[in-house]
Coordinates of N, CA and C in Angstrom, one line a residue:
M985 N 63.5 216.1 104.9 CA 62.5 215.4 104.7 C 63.0 213.7 103.7
E986 N 62.7 212.8 104.0 CA 62.5 211.8 103.2 C 61.9 211.4 102.2
R987 N 62.7 211.8 100.9 CA 62.1 210.9 99.7 C 62.0 210.1 99.1
D988 N 61.8 208.4 99.9 CA 62.1 207.2 99.8 C 61.9 206.8 98.4
C989 N 61.5 208.1 97.4 CA 60.7 206.9 96.1 C 62.7 206.6 94.8
K990 N 61.9 206.8 93.5 CA 62.4 206.0 93.3 C 62.6 206.6 92.0
T991 N 62.9 206.5 90.2 CA 63.2 207.4 89.2 C 62.8 207.2 87.8
K992 N 61.6 206.0 88.1 CA 60.8 205.8 86.9 C 59.5 206.1 87.5
K993 N 58.7 207.0 86.4 CA 57.8 207.2 87.1 C 56.6 205.5 86.9
V994 N 55.8 205.1 88.0 CA 55.5 203.7 88.1 C 54.5 203.9 86.4
D995 N 53.8 204.7 85.9 CA 53.0 204.8 84.8 C 53.7 204.2 83.9
Q996 N 55.0 204.7 83.6 CA 56.0 203.9 82.6 C 56.1 202.3 82.7
V997 N 56.1 202.1 84.0 CA 56.3 200.0 84.3 C 55.4 199.4 84.8
I998 N 54.3 200.5 85.1 CA 52.9 199.0 85.2 C 52.3 198.6 84.1
P999 N 52.2 199.2 83.4 CA 52.1 199.1 81.6 C 52.4 197.7 81.9
Q1000 N 53.6 197.4 82.0 CA 54.7 196.2 81.5 C 53.7 194.7 82.2
I1001 N 52.6 194.5 83.3 CA 52.0 193.7 83.8 C 50.4 194.0 83.5
G1002 N 50.1 194.6 81.9 CA 48.8 194.5 81.6 C 47.7 195.5 82.3
L1003 N 48.2 196.9 82.7 CA 47.8 197.3 83.3 C 46.3 198.1 83.0
T1004 N 45.5 198.2 83.0 CA 44.4 199.0 82.4 C 44.0 200.0 83.7
I1005 N 43.7 201.4 83.3 CA 43.3 202.4 84.4 C 42.0 202.1 85.0
P1006 N 41.7 202.4 86.4 CA 40.7 202.4 86.7 C 39.8 203.9 87.1
K1007 N 38.9 203.8 87.4 CA 38.6 205.4 87.7 C 39.0 205.9 89.0
Y1008 N 39.5 206.5 88.9 CA 39.7 207.1 90.4 C 39.2 208.5 90.6
S1009 N 39.1 208.5 92.5 CA 38.9 210.6 93.2 C 40.0 210.5 94.5
V1010 N 40.8 211.3 93.4 CA 41.9 212.5 93.8 C 41.5 213.1 95.4
N1011 N 41.8 212.5 96.8 CA 41.9 213.5 97.1 C 43.4 214.2 98.2
K1012 N 44.0 215.2 98.1 CA 45.1 215.7 98.2 C 45.7 214.7 97.7
Q1013 N 46.2 214.6 96.4 CA 46.9 213.7 96.0 C 47.3 212.4 96.4
M1014 N 46.2 211.7 97.5 CA 46.0 210.7 97.6 C 44.8 209.8 97.1
P1015 N 45.0 208.6 95.8 CA 44.2 208.0 95.2 C 43.3 207.3 95.8
S1016 N 42.0 207.3 95.3 CA 41.1 206.1 96.5 C 40.9 205.3 95.0
I1017 N 39.5 204.4 95.4 CA 38.7 204.5 94.5 C 37.5 205.0 94.1
A1018 N 37.4 205.5 93.4 CA 35.5 206.1 92.7 C 34.6 205.8 93.5
K1019 N 33.6 206.6 94.0 CA 32.9 205.9 94.5 C 31.8 205.4 93.6
G1020 N 31.1 204.4 93.9 CA 30.6 203.2 93.1 C 31.4 202.3 92.0
V1021 N 32.8 202.8 92.0 CA 33.8 200.8 91.8 C 33.9 200.1 92.9
D1022 N 33.0 199.4 92.7 CA 33.0 197.5 93.1 C 35.1 197.1 93.1
I1023 N 35.6 197.5 94.4 CA 36.8 197.2 94.5 C 36.7 195.1 94.0
R1024 N 36.0 195.0 94.1 CA 35.9 193.1 93.5 C 36.3 193.6 91.8
S1025 N 36.2 193.9 91.0 CA 36.0 194.5 89.9 C 38.1 195.1 89.0
L1026 N 38.3 195.3 90.1 CA 39.7 195.5 89.7 C 40.2 194.9 89.8
K1027 N 41.7 194.5 88.5 CA 42.7 194.0 88.4 C 43.6 194.0 89.3
P1028 N 44.2 193.2 89.6 CA 45.6 193.1 90.8 C 46.1 194.3 90.7
Q1029 N 46.6 194.4 89.2 CA 47.6 195.4 88.4 C 47.3 196.5 88.7
E1030 N 46.0 197.2 89.0 CA 45.7 198.0 89.0 C 45.0 198.2 90.9
L1031 N 44.6 197.2 91.2 CA 45.3 197.7 93.0 C 47.1 198.0 92.6
F1032 N 47.4 197.3 92.1 CA 49.2 197.5 92.5 C 49.2 198.8 92.6
R1033 N 48.9 199.2 91.3 CA 49.2 200.8 91.3 C 48.5 201.1 92.2
I1034 N 47.6 201.3 92.3 CA 46.7 202.1 94.0 C 47.4 202.1 94.4
A1035 N 48.3 201.0 95.5 CA 48.9 201.1 96.8 C 50.7 201.7 95.9
C1036 N 51.0 201.8 94.9 CA 52.0 202.5 94.8 C 52.2 204.0 95.0
W1037 N 50.8 204.0 94.8 CA 50.2 206.0 94.8 C 49.8 206.0 96.0
R1038 N 49.0 205.5 97.0 CA 49.0 206.3 98.2 C 50.3 205.9 98.9
V1039 N 51.0 205.3 98.8 CA 52.1 205.0 100.0 C 52.8 206.5 99.5
C1040 N 53.1 206.4 98.1 CA 54.1 207.5 97.7 C 53.2 208.5 96.2
P1041 N 52.8 209.4 96.0 CA 52.5 209.8 94.9 C 53.2 210.1 93.8
D1042 N 54.9 210.7 94.2 CA 56.0 210.5 93.1 C 56.1 209.3 93.0
F1043 N 55.7 208.1 93.3 CA 56.8 206.7 93.3 C 57.1 206.3 91.7
Q1044 N 58.4 206.6 91.9 CA 59.1 205.7 90.3 C 60.4 205.0 90.7
V1045 N 60.7 203.9 90.3 CA 61.3 203.2 90.2 C 62.5 202.8 89.2
D1046 N 64.0 202.4 89.5 CA 65.2 202.7 88.3 C 64.8 201.1 87.9
D1047 N 64.0 200.1 88.2 CA 64.6 199.1 87.3 C 63.1 198.1 87.7
P1048 N 62.0 198.8 86.3 CA 61.1 197.9 86.4 C 60.6 196.5 86.5
S1049 N 61.6 195.7 85.7 CA 61.4 194.3 85.7 C 61.1 193.8 87.5
L1050 N 62.0 194.4 88.5 CA 62.3 194.3 89.7 C 60.8 194.8 90.2
L1051 N 60.8 195.9 90.1 CA 59.1 196.1 90.9 C 57.8 195.3 89.8
N1052 N 57.8 194.9 88.7 CA 57.0 193.3 87.7 C 57.1 192.7 89.3
E1053 N 58.3 192.1 89.2 CA 58.6 190.6 89.9 C 57.6 190.8 91.1
I1054 N 58.0 191.8 92.1 CA 57.9 191.8 93.3 C 56.2 191.4 93.3
F1055 N 55.5 192.3 92.3 CA 53.9 192.1 92.0 C 53.5 190.8 91.5
L1056 N 54.0 190.4 91.1 CA 53.9 188.7 90.8 C 54.3 188.0 91.8
Y1057 N 55.2 188.2 93.0 CA 55.0 187.3 94.6 C 53.9 187.6 94.5
L1058 N 53.6 188.8 95.0 CA 52.8 188.8 96.4 C 51.2 188.6 95.4
I1059 N 51.0 188.4 94.5 CA 50.3 187.6 93.9 C 50.7 185.3 93.6
N1060 N 51.3 185.4 94.2 CA 51.9 183.9 93.9 C 52.0 183.3 92.6
R1061 N 52.8 184.1 91.8 CA 52.7 183.7 90.7 C 54.3 184.0 89.8
S1062 N 55.7 185.1 91.0 CA 56.3 184.7 90.5 C 57.1 183.6 90.1
S1063 N 58.1 183.9 88.9 CA 58.5 182.5 88.4 C 60.5 182.9 88.9
V1064 N 60.4 184.1 90.1 CA 62.0 184.3 90.5 C 61.6 184.4 92.1
F1065 N 60.7 184.6 92.7 CA 60.8 184.9 93.7 C 59.9 184.2 94.6
D1066 N 60.1 183.2 96.4 CA 59.6 182.3 96.5 C 58.5 183.3 97.1
S1067 N 57.4 182.8 97.0 CA 56.3 183.3 97.5 C 55.9 182.6 99.3
M1068 N 56.5 181.4 99.3 CA 56.3 181.2 100.8 C 57.4 181.9 101.5
K1069 N 58.4 182.2 101.0 CA 59.6 183.3 102.1 C 58.5 184.5 102.1
G1070 N 59.1 185.3 102.7 CA 59.3 186.9 103.2 C 60.3 187.5 102.3
L1071 N 60.6 188.8 102.7 CA 61.5 189.5 101.2 C 62.7 190.1 102.7
W1072 N 63.3 190.4 102.2 CA 65.0 190.9 103.1 C 65.3 191.9 101.4
L1073 N 64.6 193.2 102.4 CA 65.7 194.2 101.6 C 66.6 194.7 101.8
C1074 N 67.6 195.0 101.4 CA 68.9 195.4 101.4 C 69.6 196.9 100.5
G1075 N 70.5 197.1 100.8 CA 71.0 198.5 100.0 C 71.4 199.5 100.9
N1076 N 71.4 200.4 99.8 CA 72.3 201.5 100.7 C 70.9 202.8 101.5
I1077 N 71.5 203.4 102.0 CA 70.3 204.5 102.8 C 70.4 205.5 101.0
G1078 N 68.3 205.2 101.5 CA 67.2 206.3 100.6 C 67.3 205.4 99.7
T1079 N 66.6 204.5 99.4 CA 67.0 203.4 97.8 C 65.8 202.9 98.3
G1080 N 64.6 203.1 98.9 CA 63.8 203.4 98.7 C 62.6 201.5 99.4
K1081 N 64.1 201.1 100.0 CA 63.6 199.7 100.7 C 61.8 200.2 102.2
S1082 N 62.1 200.8 102.6 CA 60.9 201.3 103.4 C 60.2 201.3 102.8
T1083 N 59.8 202.0 101.8 CA 58.8 202.1 100.9 C 58.2 201.2 99.9
M1084 N 59.1 200.7 99.4 CA 58.3 199.0 98.9 C 57.8 198.1 100.3
L1085 N 58.9 198.0 101.1 CA 57.8 197.6 102.4 C 56.2 198.3 102.3
K1086 N 56.3 199.1 102.4 CA 54.4 199.6 102.2 C 53.7 199.5 101.2
I1087 N 54.7 199.6 100.4 CA 53.7 199.3 99.1 C 53.1 197.6 99.7
C1088 N 53.7 197.0 99.4 CA 53.5 195.7 100.2 C 52.6 195.3 100.8
R1089 N 52.7 196.0 102.2 CA 51.3 195.8 102.8 C 50.6 196.5 102.8
E1090 N 49.8 197.9 101.5 CA 49.4 198.6 101.2 C 48.8 197.8 99.7
F1091 N 49.0 196.9 99.5 CA 48.1 196.1 98.9 C 47.6 195.1 99.0
Q1092 N 48.7 194.0 99.8 CA 47.6 193.4 100.4 C 46.9 193.4 100.7
M1093 N 47.1 194.8 101.5 CA 45.4 194.8 102.2 C 44.1 195.2 101.3
L1094 N 44.8 195.8 99.6 CA 43.6 196.1 98.9 C 43.4 194.7 98.7
Y1095 N 44.3 193.9 98.1 CA 44.2 192.7 97.1 C 42.9 192.0 97.9
S1096 N 43.4 191.6 99.2 CA 42.5 190.4 100.3 C 41.6 191.3 100.2
K1097 N 41.2 192.7 100.5 CA 39.7 193.3 100.4 C 38.5 192.9 99.2
A1098 N 39.5 192.7 98.6 CA 39.4 192.7 96.7 C 38.3 191.5 96.6
N1099 N 39.6 190.1 97.2 CA 38.9 189.2 97.3 C 38.0 188.7 98.6
G1100 N 37.6 189.5 99.5 CA 36.9 189.2 100.8 C 37.3 188.2 102.0
C1101 N 38.8 189.0 102.1 CA 39.0 188.5 103.6 C 40.4 189.6 103.5
S1102 N 40.9 189.8 105.3 CA 41.8 190.4 105.6 C 43.5 190.1 105.4
G1103 N 43.9 191.1 105.4 CA 45.3 191.0 104.8 C 46.5 192.0 105.5
G1104 N 47.7 192.3 104.8 CA 48.2 193.2 105.2 C 49.5 192.2 106.1
F1105 N 50.8 193.7 106.5 CA 51.1 192.8 107.6 C 51.5 194.0 108.8
L1106 N 51.9 193.7 109.7 CA 52.6 194.9 110.9 C 53.7 195.6 110.6
I1107 N 54.0 196.3 110.2 CA 55.1 197.0 110.1 C 56.0 197.5 111.8
T1108 N 57.0 197.5 111.8 CA 57.4 197.9 113.3 C 59.2 198.1 112.9
S1109 N 59.7 199.4 113.7 CA 61.6 199.4 113.9 C 61.8 198.3 114.6
A1110 N 63.2 197.7 114.0 CA 64.2 196.9 115.2 C 64.2 197.7 116.3
S1111 N 64.7 198.2 116.6 CA 64.5 200.0 117.9 C 63.4 199.6 118.7
K1112 N 62.6 199.9 117.4 CA 61.3 199.7 118.7 C 61.2 198.6 119.5
V1113 N 61.1 197.6 118.1 CA 60.8 196.0 118.9 C 62.0 195.9 120.3
V1114 N 63.2 197.0 120.1 CA 64.1 196.1 121.1 C 64.1 197.4 122.5
T1115 N 63.1 198.4 122.3 CA 62.9 199.4 123.3 C 62.0 198.6 124.1
E1116 N 61.0 197.9 123.7 CA 59.9 197.2 123.9 C 59.7 196.6 125.0
Y1117 N 61.5 195.4 124.5 CA 62.3 194.2 125.3 C 62.5 195.1 126.1
S1118 N 63.2 196.1 126.1 CA 63.9 197.1 127.5 C 62.5 197.8 128.5
M1119 N 61.2 198.1 127.7 CA 60.6 198.5 128.7 C 59.6 197.3 129.6
Q1120 N 59.3 195.9 129.1 CA 58.2 194.8 129.5 C 59.0 193.3 129.4
G1121 N 60.3 193.3 129.1 CA 61.3 192.0 128.8 C 60.7 191.4 127.8
I1122 N 60.5 189.9 128.3 CA 59.4 188.9 126.7 C 58.4 189.4 126.5
Q1123 N 57.3 189.7 127.7 CA 56.3 190.1 127.6 C 55.7 190.8 126.6
G1124 N 56.9 192.4 126.1 CA 57.3 193.0 125.5 C 57.0 192.9 124.2
I1125 N 57.5 191.6 123.2 CA 58.3 191.1 122.2 C 57.4 190.0 122.1
N1126 N 56.4 189.4 122.9 CA 55.5 188.2 122.6 C 54.8 188.0 121.1
R1127 N 54.3 189.2 121.1 CA 53.6 189.5 119.1 C 53.6 189.0 118.6
Y1128 N 55.6 189.0 118.6 CA 56.6 189.0 117.6 C 57.1 186.8 117.3
V1129 N 56.5 187.2 118.4 CA 57.4 185.2 118.6 C 56.1 184.3 120.0
S1130 N 55.0 184.4 119.4 CA 54.2 184.0 119.9 C 53.4 182.5 118.9
S1131 N 53.2 181.6 118.8 CA 53.4 180.6 118.1 C 51.7 180.5 118.4
D1132 N 51.0 180.5 119.0 CA 49.6 180.1 119.2 C 49.4 181.1 118.8
K1133 N 49.3 182.3 117.7 CA 48.6 183.0 117.1 C 49.4 184.1 115.8
P1134 N 50.3 183.2 115.3 CA 51.4 183.9 114.5 C 51.2 185.0 113.4
I1135 N 51.9 186.0 113.2 CA 51.4 187.3 112.6 C 52.6 187.6 111.5
S1136 N 52.2 188.1 110.5 CA 53.2 188.1 109.4 C 54.1 189.8 109.9
V1137 N 55.3 190.2 110.0 CA 55.5 191.1 109.8 C 56.5 191.5 109.7
A1138 N 56.7 193.0 109.4 CA 58.0 193.8 109.1 C 59.3 194.5 109.4
F1139 N 60.0 193.7 109.9 CA 61.0 194.7 110.5 C 62.2 195.6 109.7
D1140 N 61.9 196.8 109.9 CA 62.0 198.0 109.5 C 63.8 198.6 110.4
E1141 N 64.6 198.8 109.2 CA 65.6 199.6 109.4 C 66.5 198.3 110.6
L1142 N 66.3 197.4 110.0 CA 67.3 195.8 111.1 C 68.3 196.7 110.4
G1143 N 69.2 196.9 112.1 CA 70.7 196.1 112.2 C 70.9 197.6 112.7
R1144 N 70.1 198.6 112.9 CA 70.1 200.3 113.8 C 70.0 199.7 115.0
E1145 N 69.3 199.0 115.3 CA 69.1 198.4 116.8 C 70.1 198.3 118.3
P1146 N 70.2 199.0 119.2 CA 71.2 198.9 120.4 C 71.0 197.2 120.5
I1147 N 72.2 196.7 120.9 CA 72.2 195.5 121.1 C 73.6 195.3 122.0
P1148 N 73.1 194.7 122.9 CA 72.3 193.9 123.6 C 70.8 194.6 124.1
G1149 N 70.0 194.6 123.9 CA 68.7 195.1 124.6 C 68.7 194.8 126.1
K1150 N 68.6 195.3 126.8 CA 68.4 195.3 128.6 C 67.2 195.5 129.1
Y1151 N 66.7 194.5 129.9 CA 66.0 194.5 130.4 C 65.7 194.0 131.9
F1152 N 66.1 194.9 132.9 CA 67.0 195.0 134.1 C 68.4 194.4 133.6
G1153 N 68.3 193.3 134.5 CA 69.3 192.8 134.5 C 70.0 191.6 133.3
T1154 N 69.0 191.6 132.6 CA 69.4 190.8 131.9 C 69.5 191.4 130.2
E1155 N 70.6 190.7 129.7 CA 70.8 191.3 128.8 C 70.3 190.5 127.2
M1156 N 70.2 190.3 126.1 CA 70.0 189.8 125.0 C 69.7 190.6 123.7
N1157 N 69.6 189.9 122.8 CA 70.4 190.4 121.6 C 68.5 189.4 120.7
V1158 N 67.8 190.7 121.1 CA 66.7 190.7 121.0 C 65.9 190.4 119.5
M1159 N 66.9 190.9 118.6 CA 66.5 191.1 117.0 C 67.1 188.9 116.5
Q1160 N 68.3 188.7 117.2 CA 68.5 187.6 116.8 C 67.8 186.3 117.9
F1161 N 67.0 186.9 118.3 CA 66.3 185.6 119.2 C 64.9 185.5 118.7
I1162 N 63.9 187.3 118.2 CA 63.3 186.6 117.5 C 63.2 186.5 115.8
F1163 N 64.0 186.1 115.1 CA 64.5 185.3 114.0 C 64.6 184.1 114.7
Q1164 N 65.1 183.8 115.5 CA 64.7 182.3 115.9 C 64.0 181.9 116.0
M1165 N 62.8 182.4 117.0 CA 61.8 182.2 116.9 C 60.5 181.7 115.9
R1166 N 60.5 182.9 114.9 CA 59.8 182.9 113.7 C 60.5 182.2 112.4
Y1167 N 61.8 181.8 112.8 CA 61.6 180.6 112.0 C 61.1 179.6 112.2
E1168 N 60.9 179.0 112.9 CA 60.1 178.1 113.5 C 58.7 177.8 113.2
Q1169 N 58.0 179.6 112.7 CA 56.6 179.6 112.7 C 56.8 180.2 111.1
R1170 N 57.7 180.0 110.2 CA 57.6 180.4 108.9 C 57.1 179.9 107.9
T1171 N 56.1 178.4 108.3 CA 55.2 178.5 107.3 C 53.7 178.9 107.2
D1172 N 53.8 179.5 108.6 CA 52.8 180.3 109.3 C 52.5 181.4 109.3
A1173 N 53.7 182.3 109.2 CA 53.4 183.5 108.7 C 54.9 184.4 108.6
K1174 N 54.8 185.1 107.7 CA 55.6 185.6 107.2 C 56.8 186.6 107.3
T1175 N 57.9 186.9 107.7 CA 58.7 187.7 107.5 C 59.3 188.9 106.7
Y1176 N 59.3 189.7 106.8 CA 59.6 191.3 106.1 C 60.7 192.0 107.2
V1177 N 62.2 192.1 105.7 CA 62.9 192.7 106.8 C 63.9 194.3 105.7
S1178 N 64.0 195.5 106.4 CA 64.6 196.3 105.6 C 66.5 196.1 106.9
T1179 N 66.9 196.7 105.3 CA 67.8 196.7 106.2 C 69.3 197.3 105.3
N1180 N 70.4 198.7 105.7 CA 71.4 198.9 105.3 C 72.9 198.1 104.9
M1181 N 72.4 197.0 105.9 CA 73.6 195.9 106.4 C 74.0 195.0 105.2
L1182 N 75.0 194.7 105.3 CA 75.7 194.5 104.1 C 75.4 192.6 104.2
K1183 N 75.0 191.7 103.4 CA 74.9 190.0 103.7 C 76.1 189.8 104.2
G1184 N 77.3 190.1 104.5 CA 78.3 189.4 105.1 C 78.9 190.1 106.1
A1185 N 77.2 191.0 106.7 CA 77.3 191.2 108.2 C 76.7 190.7 109.5
I1186 N 75.2 189.9 108.7 CA 74.7 188.7 109.4 C 75.6 188.4 110.3
P1187 N 75.9 187.1 109.9 CA 77.0 186.6 111.0 C 77.4 186.9 112.2
E1188 N 77.8 188.1 112.0 CA 79.0 188.7 113.1 C 77.9 189.8 114.0
V1189 N 76.5 190.0 113.5 CA 75.5 190.4 113.6 C 74.8 189.9 115.0
Y1190 N 74.1 188.9 114.4 CA 73.3 187.9 114.6 C 73.2 186.5 114.5
G1191 N 74.9 185.5 114.4 CA 75.4 184.5 114.4 C 74.9 184.0 113.6
R1192 N 75.8 182.8 112.8 CA 76.0 182.1 112.0 C 74.6 181.4 112.0
Y1193 N 73.6 180.8 113.1 CA 73.2 180.2 112.7 C 71.7 181.0 112.3
I1194 N 70.9 182.3 112.5 CA 70.7 183.2 112.2 C 71.0 183.0 110.6
A1195 N 72.2 183.5 109.8 CA 72.4 183.8 108.3 C 72.2 182.3 108.1
D1196 N 72.4 181.0 108.4 CA 71.9 179.9 107.4 C 70.4 180.4 107.4
R1197 N 69.6 180.5 108.6 CA 67.8 180.3 108.2 C 67.3 182.0 107.2
V1198 N 68.5 182.9 107.4 CA 68.0 183.6 106.5 C 67.6 183.1 104.7
K1199 N 68.7 182.3 104.5 CA 68.3 182.1 102.8 C 67.8 181.4 103.6
E1200 N 66.7 180.6 104.4 CA 65.3 179.7 104.3 C 64.1 180.7 104.3
M1201 N 63.8 181.7 105.0 CA 62.9 182.2 105.7 C 62.8 183.7 104.4
F1202 N 63.6 184.2 103.5 CA 63.6 185.2 102.8 C 63.9 185.0 101.5
N1203 N 63.7 185.7 100.5 CA 63.7 186.2 99.2 C 64.8 187.8 99.5
I1204 N 65.9 187.5 99.0 CA 67.0 188.8 99.4 C 67.0 189.4 97.9
I1205 N 66.6 190.7 98.6 CA 66.5 191.2 97.2 C 67.4 192.7 97.7
E1206 N 68.5 192.9 96.4 CA 69.1 194.3 96.7 C 68.3 195.4 95.8
L1207 N 68.1 196.7 97.2 CA 67.8 198.0 96.4 C 69.1 199.1 96.3
N1208 N 69.7 199.2 95.2 CA 70.6 200.1 95.7 C 71.1 201.5 94.1
G1209 N 71.7 202.1 94.6 CA 71.6 203.3 93.7 C 71.6 204.5 94.6
E1210 N 71.7 205.6 93.9 CA 71.7 206.8 94.9 C 70.6 207.1 95.7
S1211 N 70.9 208.0 96.7 CA 69.4 207.9 97.7 C 68.4 208.9 97.4
R1212 N 67.1 208.9 97.3 CA 66.7 209.6 96.9 C 65.9 211.1 98.1
R1213 N 66.5 210.7 99.8 CA 66.2 211.6 100.5 C 66.8 212.9 100.2
L1214 N 66.1 213.9 101.0 CA 66.4 215.5 101.0 C 66.9 215.6 101.8

């Protein structure tokens, strides 16, 4: 079983961003906003803490300053990460990359709801995307590249997908194509990535063109350390 969490309790970290504790209703270790509490009355820090608990009840971190900076990125207040770019989370296996993507999505949904709008982003695996191409061709991956209604997407486990993807007799490096198309849409929809690939492997796998675009599309964050998978 995967325990994709990290090593310092979230309670010890979030106070750095001025957290006050709201009332919670706990059901099967899944914190939720208590009945009668208006979500609009909760501070962003409180919503972020709820997001952490919902995704991983035992969520812990190695680097408190990084977690706080990601939180500030999500509310457009980071002085380190560009909020106009997506996140490229890279590092060793089992260091919390996928968990962090889920926390970011959960927080965005809560934060948007508190502000009276919809938010969040789709999370899918790179391997699933290639499978969709292999089954339906371009039509199968159109939602990831359509310019008519761009959507924010996170591609999990990038680099583990089969290359090339094959649709009948047509072969294509599917994720290379998707990054190329999404680069043109980067001001309308963000792209997020988790990967075990080393930065130096990007040109070899996806080409130098994409490697250069990665710098423009993403804040590159390394999450390293010992694996938390059991």
